[in-house]
CSV table of C-alpha atoms in Angstrom, one decimal:
chain,number,residue,atom,x,y,z
A,172,UNK,CA,107.2,148.7,68.1
A,173,UNK,CA,106.2,147.1,64.8
A,174,UNK,CA,103.4,149.6,63.9
A,175,UNK,CA,103.4,151.2,60.5
A,176,UNK,CA,103.7,154.9,60.1
A,177,UNK,CA,102.0,156.6,57.2
A,178,UNK,CA,103.2,159.5,55.2
A,179,UNK,CA,101.9,162.1,54.4
A,180,UNK,CA,99.5,162.8,57.3
A,181,UNK,CA,96.9,164.4,54.9
A,182,UNK,CA,96.5,164.5,51.1
A,183,UNK,CA,94.0,166.6,49.1
A,184,UNK,CA,93.5,165.8,45.4
A,185,UNK,CA,91.2,166.4,42.6
A,186,UNK,CA,88.8,163.7,41.4
A,187,UNK,CA,90.5,161.6,38.7
A,188,UNK,CA,94.0,162.2,40.0
A,189,UNK,CA,96.1,159.5,41.6
A,190,UNK,CA,96.8,159.4,45.3
A,191,UNK,CA,99.9,157.8,46.8
A,192,UNK,CA,100.7,157.3,50.4
A,193,UNK,CA,103.6,155.5,52.1
A,194,UNK,CA,104.1,153.4,55.1
A,195,UNK,CA,107.3,152.7,57.0
A,196,UNK,CA,107.8,150.0,59.7
A,197,UNK,CA,110.5,148.9,62.0
A,198,UNK,CA,110.8,145.1,62.3
A,199,UNK,CA,110.5,142.2,60.0
A,200,UNK,CA,106.9,141.2,59.1
A,201,UNK,CA,104.9,138.3,57.8
A,202,UNK,CA,102.6,140.5,55.9
A,203,UNK,CA,101.4,144.0,55.7
A,204,UNK,CA,97.8,145.1,55.3
A,205,UNK,CA,96.1,148.3,54.3
A,206,UNK,CA,92.7,149.4,55.7
A,207,UNK,CA,90.4,152.3,55.0
A,208,UNK,CA,88.3,154.1,57.6
A,209,UNK,CA,85.5,156.5,56.7
A,210,UNK,CA,84.8,159.1,59.3
A,211,UNK,CA,83.5,157.6,62.5
A,212,UNK,CA,83.0,154.2,60.9
A,213,UNK,CA,84.7,150.8,61.1
A,214,UNK,CA,87.9,149.8,59.3
A,215,UNK,CA,87.6,148.1,55.9
A,216,UNK,CA,90.3,145.7,54.8
A,217,UNK,CA,91.7,146.8,51.4
A,218,UNK,CA,94.7,144.6,50.5
A,219,UNK,CA,97.2,142.2,52.1
A,220,UNK,CA,100.7,141.9,50.8
A,221,UNK,CA,103.0,139.1,52.1
A,222,UNK,CA,106.6,139.6,52.8
A,223,UNK,CA,107.7,137.6,49.7
A,224,UNK,CA,105.6,139.7,47.4
A,225,UNK,CA,106.7,143.0,45.9
A,226,UNK,CA,103.5,144.3,44.3
A,227,UNK,CA,99.9,143.6,44.5
A,228,UNK,CA,96.8,145.0,42.6
A,229,UNK,CA,93.2,145.1,43.5
A,230,UNK,CA,90.9,147.2,41.2
A,231,UNK,CA,92.2,150.8,41.4
A,232,UNK,CA,94.5,150.0,44.2
A,233,UNK,CA,98.2,149.1,43.8
A,234,UNK,CA,100.4,148.2,46.8
A,235,UNK,CA,104.1,147.8,46.7
A,236,UNK,CA,106.4,146.3,49.5
A,237,UNK,CA,110.1,146.8,49.9
A,238,UNK,CA,111.3,144.7,52.8
A,239,UNK,CA,114.9,145.9,52.4
A,240,UNK,CA,113.7,149.5,53.1
A,241,UNK,CA,110.9,148.4,55.4
A,242,UNK,CA,108.4,150.4,53.5
A,243,UNK,CA,105.1,150.0,51.5
A,244,UNK,CA,103.1,152.3,49.3
A,245,UNK,CA,99.4,152.4,48.4
A,246,UNK,CA,98.4,154.0,45.1
A,247,UNK,CA,94.8,154.8,44.4
A,248,UNK,CA,94.3,155.5,40.7
A,249,UNK,CA,91.6,157.6,39.1
A,250,UNK,CA,90.4,158.7,42.5
A,251,UNK,CA,86.7,159.4,43.2
A,252,UNK,CA,84.9,161.4,45.8
A,253,UNK,CA,84.0,158.2,47.6
A,254,UNK,CA,87.7,157.5,48.1
A,255,UNK,CA,87.7,160.2,50.7
A,256,UNK,CA,88.8,158.5,54.0
A,257,UNK,CA,91.6,157.7,56.2
A,258,UNK,CA,94.0,155.1,55.1
A,259,UNK,CA,96.1,153.0,57.5
A,260,UNK,CA,98.8,150.4,57.0
A,261,UNK,CA,99.1,147.7,59.6
A,262,UNK,CA,101.9,145.3,60.4
A,263,UNK,CA,100.8,141.9,61.4
A,264,UNK,CA,102.2,139.9,64.3
A,265,UNK,CA,98.8,138.0,64.9
A,266,UNK,CA,97.5,141.4,66.2
A,267,UNK,CA,97.4,144.5,63.9
A,268,UNK,CA,99.5,147.4,64.8
A,269,UNK,CA,98.3,150.6,63.1
A,270,UNK,CA,99.9,153.9,62.3
A,271,UNK,CA,98.1,157.2,62.6
A,272,UNK,CA,96.9,157.1,59.0
A,273,UNK,CA,96.8,159.3,56.0
A,274,UNK,CA,93.6,161.4,55.6
A,275,UNK,CA,92.7,161.6,51.9
A,276,UNK,CA,90.3,164.2,50.6
A,277,UNK,CA,89.1,163.9,47.0
A,278,UNK,CA,87.6,167.1,45.7
A,279,UNK,CA,84.9,166.8,43.1
B,895,UNK,CA,78.4,138.7,52.5
B,896,UNK,CA,79.1,137.8,56.0
B,897,UNK,CA,80.0,140.6,58.4
B,898,UNK,CA,80.9,141.3,62.0
B,899,UNK,CA,78.2,143.0,63.9
B,900,UNK,CA,78.5,144.9,67.2
B,901,UNK,CA,75.9,146.1,69.8
B,902,UNK,CA,75.1,148.7,70.9
B,903,UNK,CA,76.3,151.2,68.4
B,904,UNK,CA,76.5,153.8,71.2
B,905,UNK,CA,76.7,153.3,74.9
B,906,UNK,CA,76.6,156.1,77.5
B,907,UNK,CA,77.6,155.3,81.0
B,908,UNK,CA,78.5,156.9,84.3
B,909,UNK,CA,82.1,156.6,85.6
B,910,UNK,CA,82.5,153.5,87.8
B,911,UNK,CA,79.7,151.6,86.0
B,912,UNK,CA,80.3,148.2,84.3
B,913,UNK,CA,79.7,147.9,80.6
B,914,UNK,CA,79.5,145.0,78.3
B,915,UNK,CA,80.2,145.4,74.6
B,916,UNK,CA,78.9,142.7,72.3
B,917,UNK,CA,80.2,141.4,69.0
B,918,UNK,CA,79.1,138.7,66.7
B,919,UNK,CA,82.1,137.6,64.7
B,920,UNK,CA,81.9,136.0,61.2
B,921,UNK,CA,80.6,132.4,61.8
B,922,UNK,CA,83.5,130.3,60.7
B,923,UNK,CA,86.3,132.5,62.0
B,924,UNK,CA,88.5,131.3,64.8
B,925,UNK,CA,90.4,134.4,65.9
B,926,UNK,CA,88.7,137.3,67.6
B,927,UNK,CA,90.1,140.7,68.5
B,928,UNK,CA,89.2,143.9,70.3
B,929,UNK,CA,90.7,147.3,69.4
B,930,UNK,CA,89.9,150.8,70.5
B,931,UNK,CA,90.3,154.2,69.0
B,932,UNK,CA,90.2,157.3,71.2
B,933,UNK,CA,88.9,160.3,69.2
B,934,UNK,CA,91.6,161.5,66.9
B,935,UNK,CA,94.1,158.9,67.8
B,936,UNK,CA,95.4,155.6,66.4
B,937,UNK,CA,93.6,152.4,66.5
B,938,UNK,CA,95.1,150.4,69.3
B,939,UNK,CA,95.1,146.7,69.9
B,940,UNK,CA,93.5,145.5,73.1
B,941,UNK,CA,93.3,141.7,73.1
B,942,UNK,CA,93.2,138.7,70.9
B,943,UNK,CA,91.3,135.4,71.6
B,944,UNK,CA,91.6,132.0,70.2
B,945,UNK,CA,90.5,128.5,71.3
B,946,UNK,CA,88.5,130.0,74.2
B,947,UNK,CA,91.4,131.8,75.7
B,948,UNK,CA,93.3,135.1,75.5
B,949,UNK,CA,96.3,134.7,73.2
B,950,UNK,CA,97.7,138.2,73.5
B,951,UNK,CA,96.8,141.4,75.3
B,952,UNK,CA,98.2,144.9,75.4
B,953,UNK,CA,99.2,147.1,78.3
B,954,UNK,CA,95.8,148.8,78.0
B,955,UNK,CA,94.0,145.6,78.7
B,956,UNK,CA,94.4,145.6,82.6
B,957,UNK,CA,92.4,143.8,85.1
B,958,UNK,CA,89.4,146.1,84.5
B,959,UNK,CA,88.9,144.4,81.2
B,960,UNK,CA,87.8,141.0,80.4
B,961,UNK,CA,86.6,139.0,77.3
B,962,UNK,CA,84.3,136.1,77.0
B,963,UNK,CA,82.8,133.9,74.3
B,964,UNK,CA,79.7,132.9,76.3
B,965,UNK,CA,78.3,130.8,73.4
B,966,UNK,CA,79.1,129.8,69.9
B,967,UNK,CA,78.4,133.2,68.3
B,968,UNK,CA,79.0,136.1,70.7
B,969,UNK,CA,82.2,137.6,71.8
B,970,UNK,CA,82.0,140.2,74.6
B,971,UNK,CA,84.3,142.9,76.1
B,972,UNK,CA,83.5,143.8,79.7
B,973,UNK,CA,84.9,146.9,81.4
B,974,UNK,CA,84.3,146.5,85.1
B,975,UNK,CA,84.5,150.0,86.4
B,976,UNK,CA,84.6,152.5,83.6
B,977,UNK,CA,86.8,155.6,83.7
B,978,UNK,CA,86.6,158.8,81.7
B,979,UNK,CA,89.6,157.8,79.7
B,980,UNK,CA,87.8,154.6,78.5
B,981,UNK,CA,85.7,156.8,76.2
B,982,UNK,CA,86.5,155.6,72.7
B,983,UNK,CA,85.3,153.6,69.7
B,984,UNK,CA,85.7,149.9,70.4
B,985,UNK,CA,86.0,147.7,67.4
B,986,UNK,CA,85.6,144.0,67.3
B,987,UNK,CA,87.4,142.0,64.5
B,988,UNK,CA,87.7,138.4,63.5
B,989,UNK,CA,89.8,136.4,61.1
B,990,UNK,CA,89.9,132.9,59.8
B,991,UNK,CA,93.6,132.4,60.2
B,992,UNK,CA,96.0,134.2,62.5
B,993,UNK,CA,97.8,136.2,60.0
B,994,UNK,CA,95.0,136.8,57.5
B,995,UNK,CA,92.9,139.8,56.9
B,996,UNK,CA,90.8,140.9,59.8
B,997,UNK,CA,87.2,141.8,59.3
B,998,UNK,CA,86.0,144.7,61.6
B,999,UNK,CA,82.7,145.4,63.0
B,1000,UNK,CA,81.2,149.0,62.7
B,1001,UNK,CA,82.2,149.8,66.3
B,1002,UNK,CA,80.6,150.8,69.5
B,1003,UNK,CA,81.1,154.3,70.7
B,1004,UNK,CA,81.5,154.3,74.5
B,1005,UNK,CA,81.0,157.6,76.3
B,1006,UNK,CA,81.9,157.7,80.0
B,1007,UNK,CA,80.5,160.6,81.9
């Protein structure tokens, strides 16, 4: 399966701290995407990184991709209570294959 | 900002009944998808649709499921005879290009009693 698998499963941090989560996958990819899901709601696309890119930034988000290790990381800097959500990486083979996600809780 | 919409937000049905879940993808998108998420589990791909036909489907998408784009704006998922295990959140998504970001709707929570 191409799906991404996130690590850790859960993360609890204080507001203002950084949150880092990792994703590993098994096969070659065209791109990898990160999504956020607030409890019981739809998925929101955060960032897409292509296989020929190593790092990408979007606001307080930084994503890295290491295709040799088949891994990606998502860093959220200066976290806020509103960042509390589940975060998923998804490998793309026209369809998205999601992992189980990392649940991030940001304490005020 | 354009968004994907889904109706209804919550559907309760009796086992064995047919349900139709509706989606309005972003208007200039060409690729359409259905995913589902059973409570507490991963988001799972069901089916992708392009150029008025199914381009890929998962093992979950058996002959009880069908999709249709009945007009230029709607994209529907039909479950012919619902089972208890069909209870889940169903998400519609669309994208402009095959490998680009997908925009998800808010989901329909299907409860089969």
